[in-house]
Coordinates of C-alpha atoms in Angstrom, one line a residue:
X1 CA 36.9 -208.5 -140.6
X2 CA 33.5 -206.9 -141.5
X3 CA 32.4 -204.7 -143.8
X4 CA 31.3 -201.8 -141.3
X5 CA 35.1 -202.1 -140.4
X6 CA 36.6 -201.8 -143.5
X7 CA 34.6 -199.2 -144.5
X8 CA 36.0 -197.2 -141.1
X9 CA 39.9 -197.8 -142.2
X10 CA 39.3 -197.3 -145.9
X11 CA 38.0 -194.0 -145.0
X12 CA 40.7 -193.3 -142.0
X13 CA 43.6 -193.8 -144.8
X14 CA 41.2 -191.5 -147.0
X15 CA 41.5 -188.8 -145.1
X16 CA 44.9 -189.3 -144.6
X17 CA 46.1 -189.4 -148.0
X18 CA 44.6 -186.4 -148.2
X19 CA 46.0 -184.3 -146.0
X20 CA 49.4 -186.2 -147.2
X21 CA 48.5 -184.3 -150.3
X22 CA 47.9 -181.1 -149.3
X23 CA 51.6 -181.5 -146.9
X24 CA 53.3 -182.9 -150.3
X25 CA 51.6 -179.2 -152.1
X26 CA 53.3 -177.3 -149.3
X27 CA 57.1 -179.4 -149.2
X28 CA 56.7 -178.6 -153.3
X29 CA 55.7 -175.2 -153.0
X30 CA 58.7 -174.9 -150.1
X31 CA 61.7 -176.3 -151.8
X32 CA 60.5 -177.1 -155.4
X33 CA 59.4 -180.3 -157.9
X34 CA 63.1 -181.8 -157.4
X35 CA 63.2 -182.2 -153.7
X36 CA 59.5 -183.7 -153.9
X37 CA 60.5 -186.1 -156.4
X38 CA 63.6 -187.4 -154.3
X39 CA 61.4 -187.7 -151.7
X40 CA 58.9 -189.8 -153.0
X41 CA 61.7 -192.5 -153.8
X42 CA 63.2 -191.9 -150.8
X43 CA 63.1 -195.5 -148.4
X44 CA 62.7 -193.7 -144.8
X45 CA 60.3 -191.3 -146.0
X46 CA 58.2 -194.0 -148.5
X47 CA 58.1 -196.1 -144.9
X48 CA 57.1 -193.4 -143.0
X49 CA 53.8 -193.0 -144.8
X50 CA 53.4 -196.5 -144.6
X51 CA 53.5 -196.4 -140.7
X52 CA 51.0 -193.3 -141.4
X53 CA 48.9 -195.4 -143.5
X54 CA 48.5 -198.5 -141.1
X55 CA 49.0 -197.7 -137.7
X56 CA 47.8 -194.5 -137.5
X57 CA 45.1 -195.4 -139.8
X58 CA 43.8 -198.1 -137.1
X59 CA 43.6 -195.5 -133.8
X60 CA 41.7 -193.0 -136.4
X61 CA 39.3 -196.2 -137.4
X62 CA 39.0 -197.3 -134.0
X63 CA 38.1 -193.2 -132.9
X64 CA 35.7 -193.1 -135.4
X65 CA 33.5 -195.7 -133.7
X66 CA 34.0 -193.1 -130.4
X67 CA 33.3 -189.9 -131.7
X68 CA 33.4 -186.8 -130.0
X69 CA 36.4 -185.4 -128.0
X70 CA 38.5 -188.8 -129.1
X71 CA 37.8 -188.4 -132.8
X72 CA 38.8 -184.8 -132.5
X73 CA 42.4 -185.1 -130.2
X74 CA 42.7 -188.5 -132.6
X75 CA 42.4 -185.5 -136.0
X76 CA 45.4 -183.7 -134.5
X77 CA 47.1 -187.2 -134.0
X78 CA 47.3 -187.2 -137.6
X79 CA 48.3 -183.9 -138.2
X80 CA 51.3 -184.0 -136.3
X81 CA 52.5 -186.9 -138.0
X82 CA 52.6 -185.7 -141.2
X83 CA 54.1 -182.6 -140.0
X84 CA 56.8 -185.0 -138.4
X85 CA 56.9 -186.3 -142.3
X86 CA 57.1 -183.2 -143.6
X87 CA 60.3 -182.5 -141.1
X88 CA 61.9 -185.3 -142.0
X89 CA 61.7 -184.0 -145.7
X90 CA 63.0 -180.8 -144.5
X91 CA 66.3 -182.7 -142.5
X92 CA 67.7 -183.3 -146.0
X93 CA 67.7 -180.3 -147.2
X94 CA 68.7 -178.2 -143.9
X95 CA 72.3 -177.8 -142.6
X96 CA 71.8 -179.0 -138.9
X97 CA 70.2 -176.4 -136.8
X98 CA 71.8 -174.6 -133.9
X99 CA 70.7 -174.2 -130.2
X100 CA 68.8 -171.0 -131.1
X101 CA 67.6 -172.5 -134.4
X102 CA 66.2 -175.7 -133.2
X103 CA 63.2 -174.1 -132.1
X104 CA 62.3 -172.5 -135.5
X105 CA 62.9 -175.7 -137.4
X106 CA 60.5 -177.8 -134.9
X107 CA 57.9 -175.2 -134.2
X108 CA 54.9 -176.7 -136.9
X109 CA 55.4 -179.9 -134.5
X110 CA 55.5 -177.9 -131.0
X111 CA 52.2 -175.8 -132.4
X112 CA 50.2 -179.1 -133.1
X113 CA 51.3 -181.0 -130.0
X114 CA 50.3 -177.3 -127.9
X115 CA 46.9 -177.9 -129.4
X116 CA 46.3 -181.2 -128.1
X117 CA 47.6 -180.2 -125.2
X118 CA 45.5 -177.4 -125.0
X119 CA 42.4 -179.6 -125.6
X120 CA 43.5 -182.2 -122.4
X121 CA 44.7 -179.9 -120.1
X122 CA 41.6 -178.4 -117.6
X123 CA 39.0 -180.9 -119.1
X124 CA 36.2 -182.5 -116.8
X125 CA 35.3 -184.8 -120.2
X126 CA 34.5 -188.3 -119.1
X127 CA 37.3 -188.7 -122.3
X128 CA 39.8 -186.7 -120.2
X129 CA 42.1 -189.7 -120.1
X130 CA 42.2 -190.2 -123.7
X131 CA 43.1 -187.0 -124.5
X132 CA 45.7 -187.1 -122.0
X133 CA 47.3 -190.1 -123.6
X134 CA 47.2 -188.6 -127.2
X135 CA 48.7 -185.1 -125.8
X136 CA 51.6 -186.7 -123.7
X137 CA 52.2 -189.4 -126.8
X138 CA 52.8 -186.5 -129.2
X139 CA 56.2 -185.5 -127.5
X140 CA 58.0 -188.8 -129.5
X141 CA 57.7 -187.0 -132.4
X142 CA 60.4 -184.8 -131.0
X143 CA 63.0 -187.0 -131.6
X144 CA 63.2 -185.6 -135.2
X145 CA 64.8 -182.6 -133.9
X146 CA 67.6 -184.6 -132.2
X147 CA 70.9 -182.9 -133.0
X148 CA 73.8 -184.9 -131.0
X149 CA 75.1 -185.5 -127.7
X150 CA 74.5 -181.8 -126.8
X151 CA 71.2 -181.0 -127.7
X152 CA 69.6 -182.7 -124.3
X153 CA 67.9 -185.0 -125.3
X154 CA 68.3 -189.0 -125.4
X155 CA 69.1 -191.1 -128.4
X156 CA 65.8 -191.3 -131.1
X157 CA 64.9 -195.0 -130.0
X158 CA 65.0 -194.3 -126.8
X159 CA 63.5 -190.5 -126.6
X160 CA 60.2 -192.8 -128.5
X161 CA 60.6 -195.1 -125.7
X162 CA 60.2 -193.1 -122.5
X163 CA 57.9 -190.5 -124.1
X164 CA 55.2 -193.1 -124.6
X165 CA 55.8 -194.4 -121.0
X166 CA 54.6 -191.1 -119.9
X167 CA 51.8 -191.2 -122.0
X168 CA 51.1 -195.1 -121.2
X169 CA 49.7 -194.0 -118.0
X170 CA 46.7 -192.3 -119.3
X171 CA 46.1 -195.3 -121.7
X172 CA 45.9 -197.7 -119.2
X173 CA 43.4 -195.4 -117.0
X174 CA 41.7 -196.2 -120.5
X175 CA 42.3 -200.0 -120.6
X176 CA 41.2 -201.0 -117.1
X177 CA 37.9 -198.8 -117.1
X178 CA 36.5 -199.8 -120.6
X179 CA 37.6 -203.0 -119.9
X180 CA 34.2 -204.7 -119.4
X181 CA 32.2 -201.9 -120.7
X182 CA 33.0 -200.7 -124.6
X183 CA 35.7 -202.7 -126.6
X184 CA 36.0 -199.7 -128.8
X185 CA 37.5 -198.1 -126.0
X186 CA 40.3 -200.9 -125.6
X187 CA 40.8 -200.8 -129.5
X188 CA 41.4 -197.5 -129.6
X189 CA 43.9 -197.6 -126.1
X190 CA 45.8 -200.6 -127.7
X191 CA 46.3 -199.0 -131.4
X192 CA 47.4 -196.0 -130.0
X193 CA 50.0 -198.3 -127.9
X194 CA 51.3 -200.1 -130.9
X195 CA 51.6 -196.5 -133.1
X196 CA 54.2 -195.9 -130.8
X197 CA 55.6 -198.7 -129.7
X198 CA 56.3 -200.9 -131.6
X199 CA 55.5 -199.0 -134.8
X200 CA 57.1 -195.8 -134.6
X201 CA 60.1 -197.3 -131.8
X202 CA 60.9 -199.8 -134.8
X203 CA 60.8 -197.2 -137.4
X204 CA 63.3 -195.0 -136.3
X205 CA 65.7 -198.1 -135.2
X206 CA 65.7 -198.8 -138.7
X207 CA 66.0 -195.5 -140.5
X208 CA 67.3 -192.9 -137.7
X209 CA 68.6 -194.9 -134.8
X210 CA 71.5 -192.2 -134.3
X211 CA 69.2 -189.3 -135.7
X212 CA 67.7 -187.4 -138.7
X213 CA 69.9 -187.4 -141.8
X214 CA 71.1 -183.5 -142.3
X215 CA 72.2 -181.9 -145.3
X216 CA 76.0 -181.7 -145.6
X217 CA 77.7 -178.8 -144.3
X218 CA 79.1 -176.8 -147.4
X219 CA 76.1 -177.3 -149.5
X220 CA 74.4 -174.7 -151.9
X221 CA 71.0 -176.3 -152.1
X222 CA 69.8 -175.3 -148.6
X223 CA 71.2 -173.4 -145.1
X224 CA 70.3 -173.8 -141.6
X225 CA 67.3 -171.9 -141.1
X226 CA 69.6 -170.1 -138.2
X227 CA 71.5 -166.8 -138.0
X228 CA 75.3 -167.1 -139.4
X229 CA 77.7 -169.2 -137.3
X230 CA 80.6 -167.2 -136.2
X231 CA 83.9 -167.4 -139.0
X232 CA 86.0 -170.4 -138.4
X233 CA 89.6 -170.0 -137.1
X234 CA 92.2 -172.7 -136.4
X235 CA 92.7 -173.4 -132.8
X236 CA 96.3 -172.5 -132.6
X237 CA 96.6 -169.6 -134.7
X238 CA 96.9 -166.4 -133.2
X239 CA 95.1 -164.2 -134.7
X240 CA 91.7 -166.5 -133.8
X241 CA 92.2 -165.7 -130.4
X242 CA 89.5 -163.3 -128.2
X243 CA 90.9 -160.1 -127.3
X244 CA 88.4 -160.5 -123.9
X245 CA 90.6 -161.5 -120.9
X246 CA 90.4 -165.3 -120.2
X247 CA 88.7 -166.2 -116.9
X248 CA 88.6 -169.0 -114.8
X249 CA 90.3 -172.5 -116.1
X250 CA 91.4 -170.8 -119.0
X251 CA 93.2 -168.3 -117.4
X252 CA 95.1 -170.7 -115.6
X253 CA 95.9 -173.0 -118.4
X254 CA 96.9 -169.5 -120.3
X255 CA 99.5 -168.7 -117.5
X256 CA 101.0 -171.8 -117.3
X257 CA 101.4 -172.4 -121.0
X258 CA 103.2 -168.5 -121.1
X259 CA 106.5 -169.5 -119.8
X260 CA 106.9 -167.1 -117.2
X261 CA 108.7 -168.0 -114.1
X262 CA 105.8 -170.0 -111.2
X263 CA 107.6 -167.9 -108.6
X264 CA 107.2 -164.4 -109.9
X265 CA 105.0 -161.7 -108.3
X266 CA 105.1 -164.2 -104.8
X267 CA 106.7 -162.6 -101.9
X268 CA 109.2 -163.1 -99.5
X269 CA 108.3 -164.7 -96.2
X270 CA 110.2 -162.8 -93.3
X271 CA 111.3 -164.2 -89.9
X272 CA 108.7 -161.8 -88.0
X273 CA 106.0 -163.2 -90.5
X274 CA 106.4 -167.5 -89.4
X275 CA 103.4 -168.4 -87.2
X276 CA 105.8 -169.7 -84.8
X277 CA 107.2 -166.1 -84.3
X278 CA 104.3 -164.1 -83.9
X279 CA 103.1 -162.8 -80.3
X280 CA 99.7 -162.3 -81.2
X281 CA 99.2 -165.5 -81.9
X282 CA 99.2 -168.0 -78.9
X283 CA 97.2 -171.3 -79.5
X284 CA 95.3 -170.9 -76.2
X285 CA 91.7 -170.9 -76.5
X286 CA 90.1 -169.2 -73.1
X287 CA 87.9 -170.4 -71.5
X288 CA 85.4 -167.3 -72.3
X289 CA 85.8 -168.0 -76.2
X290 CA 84.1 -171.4 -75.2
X291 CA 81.4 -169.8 -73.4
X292 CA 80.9 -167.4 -76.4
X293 CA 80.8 -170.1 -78.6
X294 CA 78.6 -172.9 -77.2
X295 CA 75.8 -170.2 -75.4
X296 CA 74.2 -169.3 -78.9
X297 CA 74.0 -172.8 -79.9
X298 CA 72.2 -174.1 -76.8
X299 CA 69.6 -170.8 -76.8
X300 CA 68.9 -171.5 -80.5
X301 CA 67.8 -175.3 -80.2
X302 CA 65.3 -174.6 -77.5
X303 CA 62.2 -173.9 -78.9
X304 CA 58.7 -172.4 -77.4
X305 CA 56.2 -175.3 -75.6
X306 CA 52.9 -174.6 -76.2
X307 CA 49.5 -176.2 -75.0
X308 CA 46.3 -173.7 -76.4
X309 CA 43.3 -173.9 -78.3
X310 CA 43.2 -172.5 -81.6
X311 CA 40.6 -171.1 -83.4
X312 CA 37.9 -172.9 -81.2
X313 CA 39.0 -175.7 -82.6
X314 CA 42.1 -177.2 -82.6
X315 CA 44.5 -178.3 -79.6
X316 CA 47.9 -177.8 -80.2
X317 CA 50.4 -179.1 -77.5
X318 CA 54.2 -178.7 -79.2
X319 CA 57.8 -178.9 -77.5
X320 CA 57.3 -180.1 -73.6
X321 CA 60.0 -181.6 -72.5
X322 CA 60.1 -183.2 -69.0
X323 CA 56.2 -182.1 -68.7
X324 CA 54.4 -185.5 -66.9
X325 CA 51.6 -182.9 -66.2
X326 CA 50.0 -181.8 -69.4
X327 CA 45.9 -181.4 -69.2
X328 CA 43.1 -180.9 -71.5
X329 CA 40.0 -180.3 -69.2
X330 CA 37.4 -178.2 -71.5
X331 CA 37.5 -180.2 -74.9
X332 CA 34.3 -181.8 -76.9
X333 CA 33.9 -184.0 -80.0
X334 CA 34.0 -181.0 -82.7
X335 CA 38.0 -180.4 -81.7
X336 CA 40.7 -182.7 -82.6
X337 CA 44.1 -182.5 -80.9
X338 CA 47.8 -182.3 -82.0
X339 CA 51.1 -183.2 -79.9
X340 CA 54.1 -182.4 -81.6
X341 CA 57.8 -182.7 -80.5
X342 CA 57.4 -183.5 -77.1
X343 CA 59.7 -185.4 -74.7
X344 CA 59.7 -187.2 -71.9
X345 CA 56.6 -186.3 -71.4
X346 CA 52.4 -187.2 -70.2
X347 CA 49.2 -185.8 -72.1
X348 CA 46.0 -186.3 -70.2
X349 CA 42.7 -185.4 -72.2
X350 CA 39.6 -185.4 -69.5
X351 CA 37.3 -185.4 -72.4
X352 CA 36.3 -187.0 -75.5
X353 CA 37.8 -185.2 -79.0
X354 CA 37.3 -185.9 -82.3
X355 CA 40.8 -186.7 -83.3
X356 CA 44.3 -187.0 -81.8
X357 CA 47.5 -187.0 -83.9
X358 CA 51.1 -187.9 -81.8
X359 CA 53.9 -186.6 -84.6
X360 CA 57.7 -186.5 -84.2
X361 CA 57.6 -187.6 -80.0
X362 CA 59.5 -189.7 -78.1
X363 CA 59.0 -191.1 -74.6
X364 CA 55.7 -189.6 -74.5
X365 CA 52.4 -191.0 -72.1
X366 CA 48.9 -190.1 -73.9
X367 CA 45.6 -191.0 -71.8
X368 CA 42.1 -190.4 -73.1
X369 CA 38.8 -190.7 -72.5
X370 CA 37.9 -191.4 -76.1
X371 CA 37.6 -190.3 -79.5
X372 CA 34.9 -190.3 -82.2
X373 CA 37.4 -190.9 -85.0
X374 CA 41.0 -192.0 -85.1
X375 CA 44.0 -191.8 -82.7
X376 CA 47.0 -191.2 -85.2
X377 CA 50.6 -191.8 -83.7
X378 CA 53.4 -191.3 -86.3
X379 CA 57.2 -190.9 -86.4
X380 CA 57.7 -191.6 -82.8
X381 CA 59.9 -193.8 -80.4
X382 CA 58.6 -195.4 -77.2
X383 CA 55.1 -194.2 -77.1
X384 CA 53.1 -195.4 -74.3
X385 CA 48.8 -194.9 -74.8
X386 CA 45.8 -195.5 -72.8
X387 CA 41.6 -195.3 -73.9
X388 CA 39.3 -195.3 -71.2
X389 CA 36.7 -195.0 -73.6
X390 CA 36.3 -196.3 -77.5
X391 CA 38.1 -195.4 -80.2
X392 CA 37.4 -196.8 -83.4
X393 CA 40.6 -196.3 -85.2
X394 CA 44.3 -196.3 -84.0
X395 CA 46.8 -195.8 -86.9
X396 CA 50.3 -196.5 -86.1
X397 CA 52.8 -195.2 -88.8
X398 CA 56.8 -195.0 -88.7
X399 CA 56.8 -195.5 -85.3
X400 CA 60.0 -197.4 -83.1
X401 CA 58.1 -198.9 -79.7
X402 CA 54.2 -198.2 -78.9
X403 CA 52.2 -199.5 -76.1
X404 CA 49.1 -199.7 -76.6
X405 CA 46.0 -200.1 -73.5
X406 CA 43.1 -201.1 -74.2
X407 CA 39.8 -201.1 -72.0
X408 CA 36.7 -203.0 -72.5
X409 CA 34.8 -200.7 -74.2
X410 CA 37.9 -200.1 -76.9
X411 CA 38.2 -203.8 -77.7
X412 CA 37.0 -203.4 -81.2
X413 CA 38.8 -200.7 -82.4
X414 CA 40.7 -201.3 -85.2
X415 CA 44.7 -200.9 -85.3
X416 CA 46.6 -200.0 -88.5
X417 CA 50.6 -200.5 -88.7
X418 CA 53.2 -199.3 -91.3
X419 CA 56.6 -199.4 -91.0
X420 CA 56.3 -199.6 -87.6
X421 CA 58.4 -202.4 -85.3
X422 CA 57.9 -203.5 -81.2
X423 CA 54.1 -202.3 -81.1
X424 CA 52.4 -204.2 -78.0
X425 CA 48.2 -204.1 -77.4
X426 CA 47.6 -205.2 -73.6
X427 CA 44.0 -205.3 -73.1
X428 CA 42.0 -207.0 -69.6
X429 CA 42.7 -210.1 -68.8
X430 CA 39.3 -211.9 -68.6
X431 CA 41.2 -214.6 -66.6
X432 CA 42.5 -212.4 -63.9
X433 CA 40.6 -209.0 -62.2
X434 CA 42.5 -206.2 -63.2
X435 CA 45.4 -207.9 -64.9
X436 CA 46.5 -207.0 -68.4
X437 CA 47.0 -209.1 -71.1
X438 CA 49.8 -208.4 -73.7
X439 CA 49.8 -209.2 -77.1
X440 CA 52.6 -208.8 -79.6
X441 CA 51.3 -207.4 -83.1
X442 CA 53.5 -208.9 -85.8
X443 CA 55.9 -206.9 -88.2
X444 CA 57.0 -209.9 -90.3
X445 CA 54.7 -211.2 -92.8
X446 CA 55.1 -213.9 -95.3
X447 CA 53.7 -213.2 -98.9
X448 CA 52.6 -216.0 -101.6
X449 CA 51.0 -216.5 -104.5
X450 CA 48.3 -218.8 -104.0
X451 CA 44.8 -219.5 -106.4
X452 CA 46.1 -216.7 -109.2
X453 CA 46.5 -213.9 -106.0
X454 CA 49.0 -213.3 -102.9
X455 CA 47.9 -214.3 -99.5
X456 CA 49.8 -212.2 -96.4
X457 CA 50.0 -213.9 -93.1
X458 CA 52.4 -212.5 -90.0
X459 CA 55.4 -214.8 -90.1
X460 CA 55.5 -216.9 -86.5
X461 CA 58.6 -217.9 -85.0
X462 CA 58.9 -220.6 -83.1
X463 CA 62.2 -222.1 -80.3
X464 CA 63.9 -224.9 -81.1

C-alpha cells in the first residue's frame, strides 16, 4: 500500500472520528454521562464503529481520489451511519415505539437519506449513477427501526440484503463503464458493495439478527417517545369491554357465545310461501326473455370499421370484418399505415408508405407496393403478405402463421422473428418462370457455450 493511500484513509477515519465525536456530545447531552459510558463498552455498538472505521472509511478514501459530486453524496454516507449509531444507542434506552411513533424515532435517518436523495434525483451529472447507488444504499439502514412481525418490513438481515440489491443496480452501471477507464471509479463501486454486503449484512447477523435490542417495558429510565398506550384490561373481564357495538366477525362470534336460542327472531315458512306453491313463479323462460337477453350482448361486441387518414398523416384501417376490398390509393412516403383488429379480411396499398404495422388480426391479406422503413406484423394468426416493391425491414412479433412474398426487388430485406411459430418466406423461383419458392424460417434454436460465449443456430430436424 502506498503512502498517498494511506494518507487518504488516515484522513477518511479522521474525519470520522470526528463527527463520531460531535454524535457522542449530542447522545451525552440527550440522555446523560451514564448512558454514554455504557455505551462505550457496549459490544454491538464498540463493533459498529469499527464497521464505521474500516469499511466506510475505504468508500470515503476511495471518493476522495473522485472528488466532486461522489465526495459530496459519499459525506452524507457517513452521516447517516453515525446517525444509524446514534439510533442504535437510543434502542436501549427507548421502550419500543408504536406505529405512529416509529416515524419520530427514525426521522434523523429518513432526513439524511432525503438529502441524498435529493442530490441524485433530476441530476444530468456524468456521476448520476453514483449517486444513485449511495441514495438507494442508504434505505439498509432502516432496519434499525424494525419493530416485529407487524411493522412491514422483513427481518434485519434480509431488509440489508434486498435494499442493496436495489442499489446494486446503479453500482454496476458504475463497474462496467469505468471498467477500462478510471480504477478509482471501480474502487469506489466495489467498497461501497462490501459496506453493505458483506460488512453491514454480517454485522447485524451477529448483533441484531431478530432486531434492535429495546428497553424493557416497565422501566423508569426512558419511555417510548410516542403518545400513551391505551390502559391495559384483561381480555375476559367485563368491565374492559367497548361500549361501541361489535361489527362484523365479532358480532358474530358475540352472538353465538350469548346463549340465546339459533332459531329466535327466524320466521315461520307458510304453505303459500314454498316455491313449489307459488303461481307467479313458473320455471318457463319465453322465448322473448331470450331475445331480451342475447340482443344487447351481440350490438355491444360489434365495434365501428374504419379506413381514413388522420391528421395528413396517418392511415388507420380498424375492425373489417369480411372486407377482401380494402384500398389505399392516395398515400406517399411521409405517412405510415395502421391495421388493427381486422378479420377475414384484404388491405391493398397502391402506393409506397413509410411504415405499416398489422396488430391484433387474424386471417388478414396485406399487398404493397413498398415501404421506406419497416413492415411490422404483431399479435396476429394466419397472416398472409405480399411486396411488389422493397422493404428493408419486416418484423414479425407474437405472431401464430405468416406468409410471407417476396419479389425480386425485396430479396434483401431483412426479417426479424420473436415468439412467433409457422412463419413461411416464398420468394421467385430462379429455376422455374413464375414459380415460388418456399422457405421455412426456423423457431427452434440450439444454444452453446462455445470459445468463453454462446453460439445460436436454428435446430434442423431430420427423418429417420
Amino acid at each position: 500500500m502506498d503512502e498517498a493511500l494511506v494518507g487518504r484513509l488516515e484522513a477518511a477515519v479522521s474525519r470520522l472520528e470526528a463527527l463520531n465525536g460531535a454524535a457522542g456530545a449530542t447522545a451525552r447531552g440527550g440522555y446523560g454521562g451514564q448512558v454514554d459510558h455504557a455505551s462505550a463498552h457496549d459490544p454491538a455498538i464498540l463493533a459498529f464503529d469499527e464497521l464505521v472505521a474500516g469499511a466506510v472509511g475505504r468508500v470515503s478514501a476511495a471518493a476522495g481520489k473522485i472528488g466532486a459530486e461522489v465526495a459530496e453524496v459519499t459525506r452524507v454516507l457517513e452521516k447517516a451511519f453515525l446517525v444509524g449509531k446514534d439510533l442504535l444507542v437510543r434502542t436501549k434506552q427507548t421502550q419500543k415505539p408504536t406505529v405512529d411513533s416509529i416515524a419520530v424515532f427514525m426521522g434523523p435517518l429518513n432526513e439524511t437519506i432525503l438529502e441524498a436523495n435529493s442530490l441524485a434525483e433530476g441530476t444530468r451529472s456524468s456521476h448520476g449513477n453514483h449517486l444513485k447507488a449511495v441514495a438507494g444504499s442508504l434505505a439498509a439502514l432502516a432496519w434499525i427501526g424494525y419493530t416485529g412481525k407487524g411493522c412491514g418490513m422483513p427481518l434485519p438481515i434480509a431488509h440489508v440484503e434486498e435494499s442493496w440489491q436495489m442499489a446494486e443496480f446503479y453500482s454496476n452501471k458504475v463497474l462496467v463503464e469505468y471498467k477500462s477507464k478510471d480504477p478509482d471509479h471501480v474502487e469506489w463501486a466495489k467498497a461501497l458493495k462490501e459496506l453493505f454486503v458483506p460488512s453491514l449484512r454480517d454485522y447485524v447477523k451477529t448483533f441484531y439478527p431478530l432486531g434492535p435490542v429495546w428497553q424493557p417495558p416497565g422501566s423508569s429510565t426512558s419511555k417510548a417517545p410516542s403518545a400513551p398506550c391505551p390502559p391495559s384490561a384483561s381480555l375476559f373481564s367485563s368491565s374492559a369491554q367497548s361500549s361501541q357495538p361489535k361489527t362484523g366477525m365479532s358480532a358474530v362470534f358475540a352472538e353465538i357465545s350469548s346463549g340465546k336460542s339459533m332459531t329466535q327472531g327466524l320466521r315461520t315458512v307458510t304453505a303459500d310461501m314454498k316455491s313449489k306453491n307459488r303461481t307467479d313463479r313458473t320455471g318457463v323462460v319465453t322465448a322473448e326473455g331470450k331475445e331480451a337477453h342475447k340482443k344487447p350482448s351481440s350490438s355491444s361486441t360489434k365495434l365501428p370499421s374504419k379506413l381514413e387518414l388522420q391528421m395528413g398523416r396517418k392511415w388507420i384501417v380498424e375492425h373489417h370484418v369480411g372486407n377482401k376490398n380494402l384500398v389505399i390509393e392516395d398515400c406517399d412516403t411521409k405517412q405510415s399505415i395502421y391495421v388493427f383488429g381486422c378479420k377475414d379480411s384484404v388491405l391493398q396499398v397502391k402506393g409506397k408508405v413509410n411504415n405499416i404495422t398489422i396488430d391484433k388480426c387474424s386471417k388478414m391479406g396485406l399487398l404493397f407496393k413498398g415501404v421506406v422503413a419497416a413492415c411490422e406484423i404483431v399479435n396476429c394468426n394466419s397472416i398472409e403478405v405480399q411486396c411488389e416493391g422493397s422493404v428493408p425491414t419486416i418484423s414479425i412479433d407474437n405472431t401464430s402463421g405468416c406468409q410471407l412474398y417476396l419479389s425480386k426487388e425485396s430479396l434483401e430485406t431483412s426479417i426479424t422473428t420473436a415468439k412467433s411459430s409457422e412463419i413461411n418466406a416464398l420468394v421467385p423461383d430462379a429455376n422455374s418462370d413464375g414459380d415460388w419458392a418456399e422457405h421455412s424460417l426456423p423457431q427452434q434454436f440450439i444454444h452453446a457455450f462455445k470459445d468463453g460465449q454462446f453460439t445460436t443456430l436454428p435446430a434442423c430436424h431430420s427423418g429417420g
